[in-house]
C-alpha positions as MATLAB code, in Angstrom:
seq = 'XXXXXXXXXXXXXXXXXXXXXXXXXXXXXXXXXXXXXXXXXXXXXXXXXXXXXXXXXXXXXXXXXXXXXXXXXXXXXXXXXXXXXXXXXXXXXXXXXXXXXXXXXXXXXXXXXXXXXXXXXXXXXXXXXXXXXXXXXXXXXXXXXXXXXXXXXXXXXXXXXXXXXXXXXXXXXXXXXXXXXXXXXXXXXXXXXXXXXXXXXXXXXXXXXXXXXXXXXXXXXXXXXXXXXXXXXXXXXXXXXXXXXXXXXXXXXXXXXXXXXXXXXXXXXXXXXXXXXXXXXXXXXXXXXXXXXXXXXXXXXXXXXXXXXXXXXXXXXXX';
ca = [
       0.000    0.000    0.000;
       1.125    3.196   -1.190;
       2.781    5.461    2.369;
       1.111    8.665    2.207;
       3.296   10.552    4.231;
       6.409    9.589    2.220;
       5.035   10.704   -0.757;
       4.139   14.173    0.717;
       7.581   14.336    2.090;
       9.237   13.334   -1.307;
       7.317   15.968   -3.008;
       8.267   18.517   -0.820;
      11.802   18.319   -2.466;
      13.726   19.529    1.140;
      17.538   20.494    1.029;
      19.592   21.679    4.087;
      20.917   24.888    4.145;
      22.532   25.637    7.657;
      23.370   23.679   10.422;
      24.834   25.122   13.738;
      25.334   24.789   17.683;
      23.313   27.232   20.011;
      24.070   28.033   23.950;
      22.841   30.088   26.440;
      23.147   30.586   30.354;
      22.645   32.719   33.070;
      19.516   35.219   32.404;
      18.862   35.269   28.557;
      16.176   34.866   25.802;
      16.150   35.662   21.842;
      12.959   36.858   20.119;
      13.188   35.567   16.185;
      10.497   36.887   14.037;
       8.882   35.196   11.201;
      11.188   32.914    9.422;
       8.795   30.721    6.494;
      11.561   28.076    6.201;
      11.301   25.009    8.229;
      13.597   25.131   10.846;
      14.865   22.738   13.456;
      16.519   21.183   16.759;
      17.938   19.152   19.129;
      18.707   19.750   22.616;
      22.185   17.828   23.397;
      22.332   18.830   27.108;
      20.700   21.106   29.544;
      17.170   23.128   29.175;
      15.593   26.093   28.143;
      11.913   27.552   27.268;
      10.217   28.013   23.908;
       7.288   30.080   23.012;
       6.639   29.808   19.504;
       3.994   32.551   18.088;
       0.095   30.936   18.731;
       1.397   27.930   21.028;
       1.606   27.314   24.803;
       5.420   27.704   26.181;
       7.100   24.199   26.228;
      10.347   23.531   28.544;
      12.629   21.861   26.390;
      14.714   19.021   27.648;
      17.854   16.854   27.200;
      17.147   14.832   24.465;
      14.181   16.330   22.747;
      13.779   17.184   19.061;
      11.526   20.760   17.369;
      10.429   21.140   13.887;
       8.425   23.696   13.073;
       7.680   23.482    8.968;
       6.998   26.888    8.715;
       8.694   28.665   11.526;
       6.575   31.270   12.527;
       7.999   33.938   15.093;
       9.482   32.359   18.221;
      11.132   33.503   21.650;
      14.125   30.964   23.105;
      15.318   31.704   26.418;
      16.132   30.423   29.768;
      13.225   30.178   32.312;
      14.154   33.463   34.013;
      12.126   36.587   33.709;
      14.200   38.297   30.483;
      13.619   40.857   28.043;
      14.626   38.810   24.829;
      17.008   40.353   22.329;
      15.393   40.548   18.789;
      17.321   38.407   15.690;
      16.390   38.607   12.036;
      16.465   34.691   11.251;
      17.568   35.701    7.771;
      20.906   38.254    8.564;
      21.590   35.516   11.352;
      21.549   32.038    9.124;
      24.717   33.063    7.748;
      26.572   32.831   10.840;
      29.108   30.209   11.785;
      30.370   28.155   14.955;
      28.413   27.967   17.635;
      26.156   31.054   18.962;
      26.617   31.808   22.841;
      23.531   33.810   24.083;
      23.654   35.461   27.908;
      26.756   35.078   30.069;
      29.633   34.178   27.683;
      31.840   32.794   30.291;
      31.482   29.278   31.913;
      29.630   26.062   31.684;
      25.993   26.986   29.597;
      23.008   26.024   30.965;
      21.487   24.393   27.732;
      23.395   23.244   24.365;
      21.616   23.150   20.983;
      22.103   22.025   17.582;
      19.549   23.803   15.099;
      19.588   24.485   11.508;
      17.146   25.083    8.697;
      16.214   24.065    5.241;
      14.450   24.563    2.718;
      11.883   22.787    0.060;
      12.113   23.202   -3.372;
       8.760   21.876   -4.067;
       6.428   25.159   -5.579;
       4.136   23.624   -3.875;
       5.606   23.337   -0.129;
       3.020   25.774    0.986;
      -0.252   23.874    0.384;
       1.964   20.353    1.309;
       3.391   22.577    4.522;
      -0.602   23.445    5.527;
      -1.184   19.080    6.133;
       1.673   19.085    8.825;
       1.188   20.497   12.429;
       3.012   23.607   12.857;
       4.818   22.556   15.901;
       6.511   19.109   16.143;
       8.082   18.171   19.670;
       9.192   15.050   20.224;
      10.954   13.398   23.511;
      13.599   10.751   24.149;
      13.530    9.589   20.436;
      17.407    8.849   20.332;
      17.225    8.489   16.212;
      16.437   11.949   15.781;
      19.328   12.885   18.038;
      21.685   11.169   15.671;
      20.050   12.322   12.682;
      20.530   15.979   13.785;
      24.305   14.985   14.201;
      24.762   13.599   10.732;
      23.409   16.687    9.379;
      25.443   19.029   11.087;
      28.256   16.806   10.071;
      27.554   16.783    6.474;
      26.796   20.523    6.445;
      30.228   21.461    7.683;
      32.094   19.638    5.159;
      32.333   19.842    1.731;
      33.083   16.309    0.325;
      31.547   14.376   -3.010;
      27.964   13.716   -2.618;
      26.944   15.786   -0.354;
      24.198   17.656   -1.766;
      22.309   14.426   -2.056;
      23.226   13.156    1.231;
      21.886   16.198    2.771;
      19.174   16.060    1.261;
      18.380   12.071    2.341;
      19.432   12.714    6.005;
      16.579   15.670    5.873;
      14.009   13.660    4.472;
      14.926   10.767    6.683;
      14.373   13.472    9.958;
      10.890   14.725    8.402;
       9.435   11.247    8.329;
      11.249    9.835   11.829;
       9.940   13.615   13.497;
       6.618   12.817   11.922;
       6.052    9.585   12.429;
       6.690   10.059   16.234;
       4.268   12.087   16.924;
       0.956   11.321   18.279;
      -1.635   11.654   15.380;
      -4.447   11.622   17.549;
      -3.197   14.801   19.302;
      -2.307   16.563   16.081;
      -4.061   19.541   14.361;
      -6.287   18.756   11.465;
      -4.167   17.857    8.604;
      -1.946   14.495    7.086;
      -0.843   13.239   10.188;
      -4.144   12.963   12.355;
      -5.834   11.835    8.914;
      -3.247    9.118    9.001;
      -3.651    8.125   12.595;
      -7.355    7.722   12.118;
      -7.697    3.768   10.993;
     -11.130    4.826    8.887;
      -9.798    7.988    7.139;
      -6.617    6.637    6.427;
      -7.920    4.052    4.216;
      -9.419    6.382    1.741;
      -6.335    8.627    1.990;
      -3.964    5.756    0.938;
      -6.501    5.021   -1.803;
      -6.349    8.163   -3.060;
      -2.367    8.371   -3.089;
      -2.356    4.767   -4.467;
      -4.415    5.043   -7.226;
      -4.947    9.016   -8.182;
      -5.742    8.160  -11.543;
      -9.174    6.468  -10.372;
     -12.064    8.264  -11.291;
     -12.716    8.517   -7.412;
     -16.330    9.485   -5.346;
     -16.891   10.516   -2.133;
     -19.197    7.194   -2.186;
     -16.619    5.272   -3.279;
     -13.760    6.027   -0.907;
     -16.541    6.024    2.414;
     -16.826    2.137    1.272;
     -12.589    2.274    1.213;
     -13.204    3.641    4.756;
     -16.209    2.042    5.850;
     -18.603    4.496    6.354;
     -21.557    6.171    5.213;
     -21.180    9.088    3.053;
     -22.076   11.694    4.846;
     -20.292   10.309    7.960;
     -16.779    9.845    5.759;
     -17.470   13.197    4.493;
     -18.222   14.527    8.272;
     -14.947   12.916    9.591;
     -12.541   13.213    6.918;
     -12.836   17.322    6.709;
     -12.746   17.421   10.669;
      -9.812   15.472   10.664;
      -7.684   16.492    7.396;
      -8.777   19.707    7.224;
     -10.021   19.333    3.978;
     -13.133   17.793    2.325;
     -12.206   14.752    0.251;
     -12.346   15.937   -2.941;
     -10.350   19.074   -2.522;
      -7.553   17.222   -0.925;
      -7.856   14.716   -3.890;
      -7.621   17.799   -6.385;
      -4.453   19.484   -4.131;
      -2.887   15.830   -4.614;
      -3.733   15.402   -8.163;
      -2.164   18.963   -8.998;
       0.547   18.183   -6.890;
       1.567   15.412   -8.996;
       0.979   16.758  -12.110;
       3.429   19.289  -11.205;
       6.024   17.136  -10.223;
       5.350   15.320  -13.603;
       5.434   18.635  -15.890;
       8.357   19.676  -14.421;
      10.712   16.861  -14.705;
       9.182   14.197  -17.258;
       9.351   13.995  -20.844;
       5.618   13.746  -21.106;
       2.896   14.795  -23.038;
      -0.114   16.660  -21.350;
      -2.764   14.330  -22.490;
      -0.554   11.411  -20.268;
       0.060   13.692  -17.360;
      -3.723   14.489  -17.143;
      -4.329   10.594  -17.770;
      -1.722    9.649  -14.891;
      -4.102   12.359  -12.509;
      -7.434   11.150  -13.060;
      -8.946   13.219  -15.742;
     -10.187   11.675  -19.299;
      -8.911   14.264  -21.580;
      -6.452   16.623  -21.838;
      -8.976   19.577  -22.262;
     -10.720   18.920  -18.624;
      -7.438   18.790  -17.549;
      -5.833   21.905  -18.956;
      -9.220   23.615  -17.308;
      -8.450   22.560  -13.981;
      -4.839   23.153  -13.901;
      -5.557   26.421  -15.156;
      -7.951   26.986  -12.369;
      -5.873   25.792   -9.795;
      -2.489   27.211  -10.536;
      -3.067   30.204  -12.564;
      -1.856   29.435  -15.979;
      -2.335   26.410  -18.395;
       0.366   23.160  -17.961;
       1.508   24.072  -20.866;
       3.437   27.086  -20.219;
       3.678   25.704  -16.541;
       6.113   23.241  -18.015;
       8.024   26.126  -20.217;
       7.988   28.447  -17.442;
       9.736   24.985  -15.411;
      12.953   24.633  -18.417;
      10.567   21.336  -19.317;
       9.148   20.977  -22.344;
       6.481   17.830  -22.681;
       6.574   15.322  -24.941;
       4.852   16.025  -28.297;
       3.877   13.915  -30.976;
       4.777   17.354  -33.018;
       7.910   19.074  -33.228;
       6.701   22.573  -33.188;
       6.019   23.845  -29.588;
       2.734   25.365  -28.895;
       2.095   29.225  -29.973;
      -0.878   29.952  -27.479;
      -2.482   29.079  -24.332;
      -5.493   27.536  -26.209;
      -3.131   25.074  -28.231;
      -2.738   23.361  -24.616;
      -6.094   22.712  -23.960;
      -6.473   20.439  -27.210;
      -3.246   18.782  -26.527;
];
């Protein structure tokens, strides 16, 4: 059965960036503002506080792990009463070595190893919107490591390391994801997933997109009545059934216009759609210009059973 999550994560297309160790001790904190990239860390001794923009405060431990896919504005800081010192995210990710923040001198109170990265996918945003926005796991070891490895890589400059990088980071995603408790997760992928029901007709959908799929159909996949699949899978997704189907769909044919020697009447036939016309309509709808030119605009050209390229928009839709 197809894994939903990896898919997702594979799409997303993320690289690493920056990697670098964090300290602080005695009476400090450090207010970052709105960041966009996913960011991340790992707490290799000591604690601290974090207060990330719309969430509760969380003590951080030895040991535990934060992603947050979207990094919104954050404060980091020790669990004394502090005025915290402001930091652009983006004139900071260029620095190097580790970063000390309150009393220089002496043992620090906590140790961090953080970093960021970035996905190439154009369409990380909608993918981004089916993951919580705060990830915190504890005592998961693996991640630890995987944290490690990444700084490691980063700092060096050997053959291959592009691709390890990017491996390593989508190796961290899916451990970070995969330990966290669906059940207590926002609506979106991962408490769709954790759902037994809903998951069915989720790994349906990913397994088969080019299935002319119902909502009657896939509350059979998750037996349930309609209205009850169609109830629970927008409560717990976030999105009714057929709009996450279409965000999928588009998602794909994306990924298959940019970097496939295809035609548009096989993309739209590896999507779901029975003609290239319907499909050209709906791409067009949902991304603002026809695939067509999507796939120019991407350095792809698709597959044509004619040599000359297409002189107008309206060529595509017949394609």
């Amino acid at each position: 059965m197809t894994d939903p999550l990896a898919e997702v994560i594979a799409l997303l297309q993320p690289r690493t960036v920056f990697a670098k160790g964090i300290s602080g001790a005695g009476r400090w904190g450090v207010r970052y503002d709105h960041f966009g990239q996913p960011s991340f860390c790992v707490v290799l001794e000591g604690s601290c506080r974090l207060a990330v923009d719309g969430w509760a405060p969380i003590a951080l431990e030895t040991g535990d792990f934060v992603l947050l896919p979207a990094t919104p504005g954050f404060v980091l800081s020790g669990f004394g009463p502090v005025a915290p010192t402001r930091i652009d995210p983006k004139a900071a990710a260029g620095q190097t070595g580790e970063v000390r923040h309150g009393t220089r001198s002496g043992p620090p109170d906590v140790r961090l190893l953080g970093g960021y990265f970035v996905f190439d996918s154009p369409d990380a945003a909608l993918l981004v919107s089916l993951l919580p926005a705060l990830i915190h796991v504890r005592g998961v070891e693996r991640l630890s490591v995987l944290v490690r490895l990444v700084d490691g890589e980063s700092g060096e400059q050997r053959p291959g390391r592009d691709l390890v990088l990017s491996r390593l980071v989508e190796v961290l995603l899916i451990e970070a994801l995969r330990s966290t408790s669906g059940e207590d997760a926002p609506p979106g992928l991962l408490r769709g997933l954790a759902d037994a029901r809903i998951a069915q007709a989720i790994r349906h959908m990913h397994g088969d997109p080019a299935r002319s799929w119902t909502v009657a159909q896939l509350a059979k996949k998750a037996a349930l009545s309609r209205s009850a699949f169609y109830d629970r899978f927008t409560r717990t997704v976030g999105l009714p059934p057929m709009e996450y189907l279409l965000a999928w769909r588009m998602a794909l044919a994306k990924d298959l216009l940019r970097g496939h020697d295809l035609g548009i009447a096989e993309v739209a036939e590896r999507v779901g759609y029975g003609s290239a016309s319907t499909f050209s309509t709906a791409f067009s709808r949902h991304v603002g210009q026809p695939p067509g030119r999507y796939a120019r605009a991407s350095r792809w050209v698709p597959h044509r059973a004619s040599s000359t390229l297409p002189r107008d928009d309206a060529e595509d839709s017949r394609k």
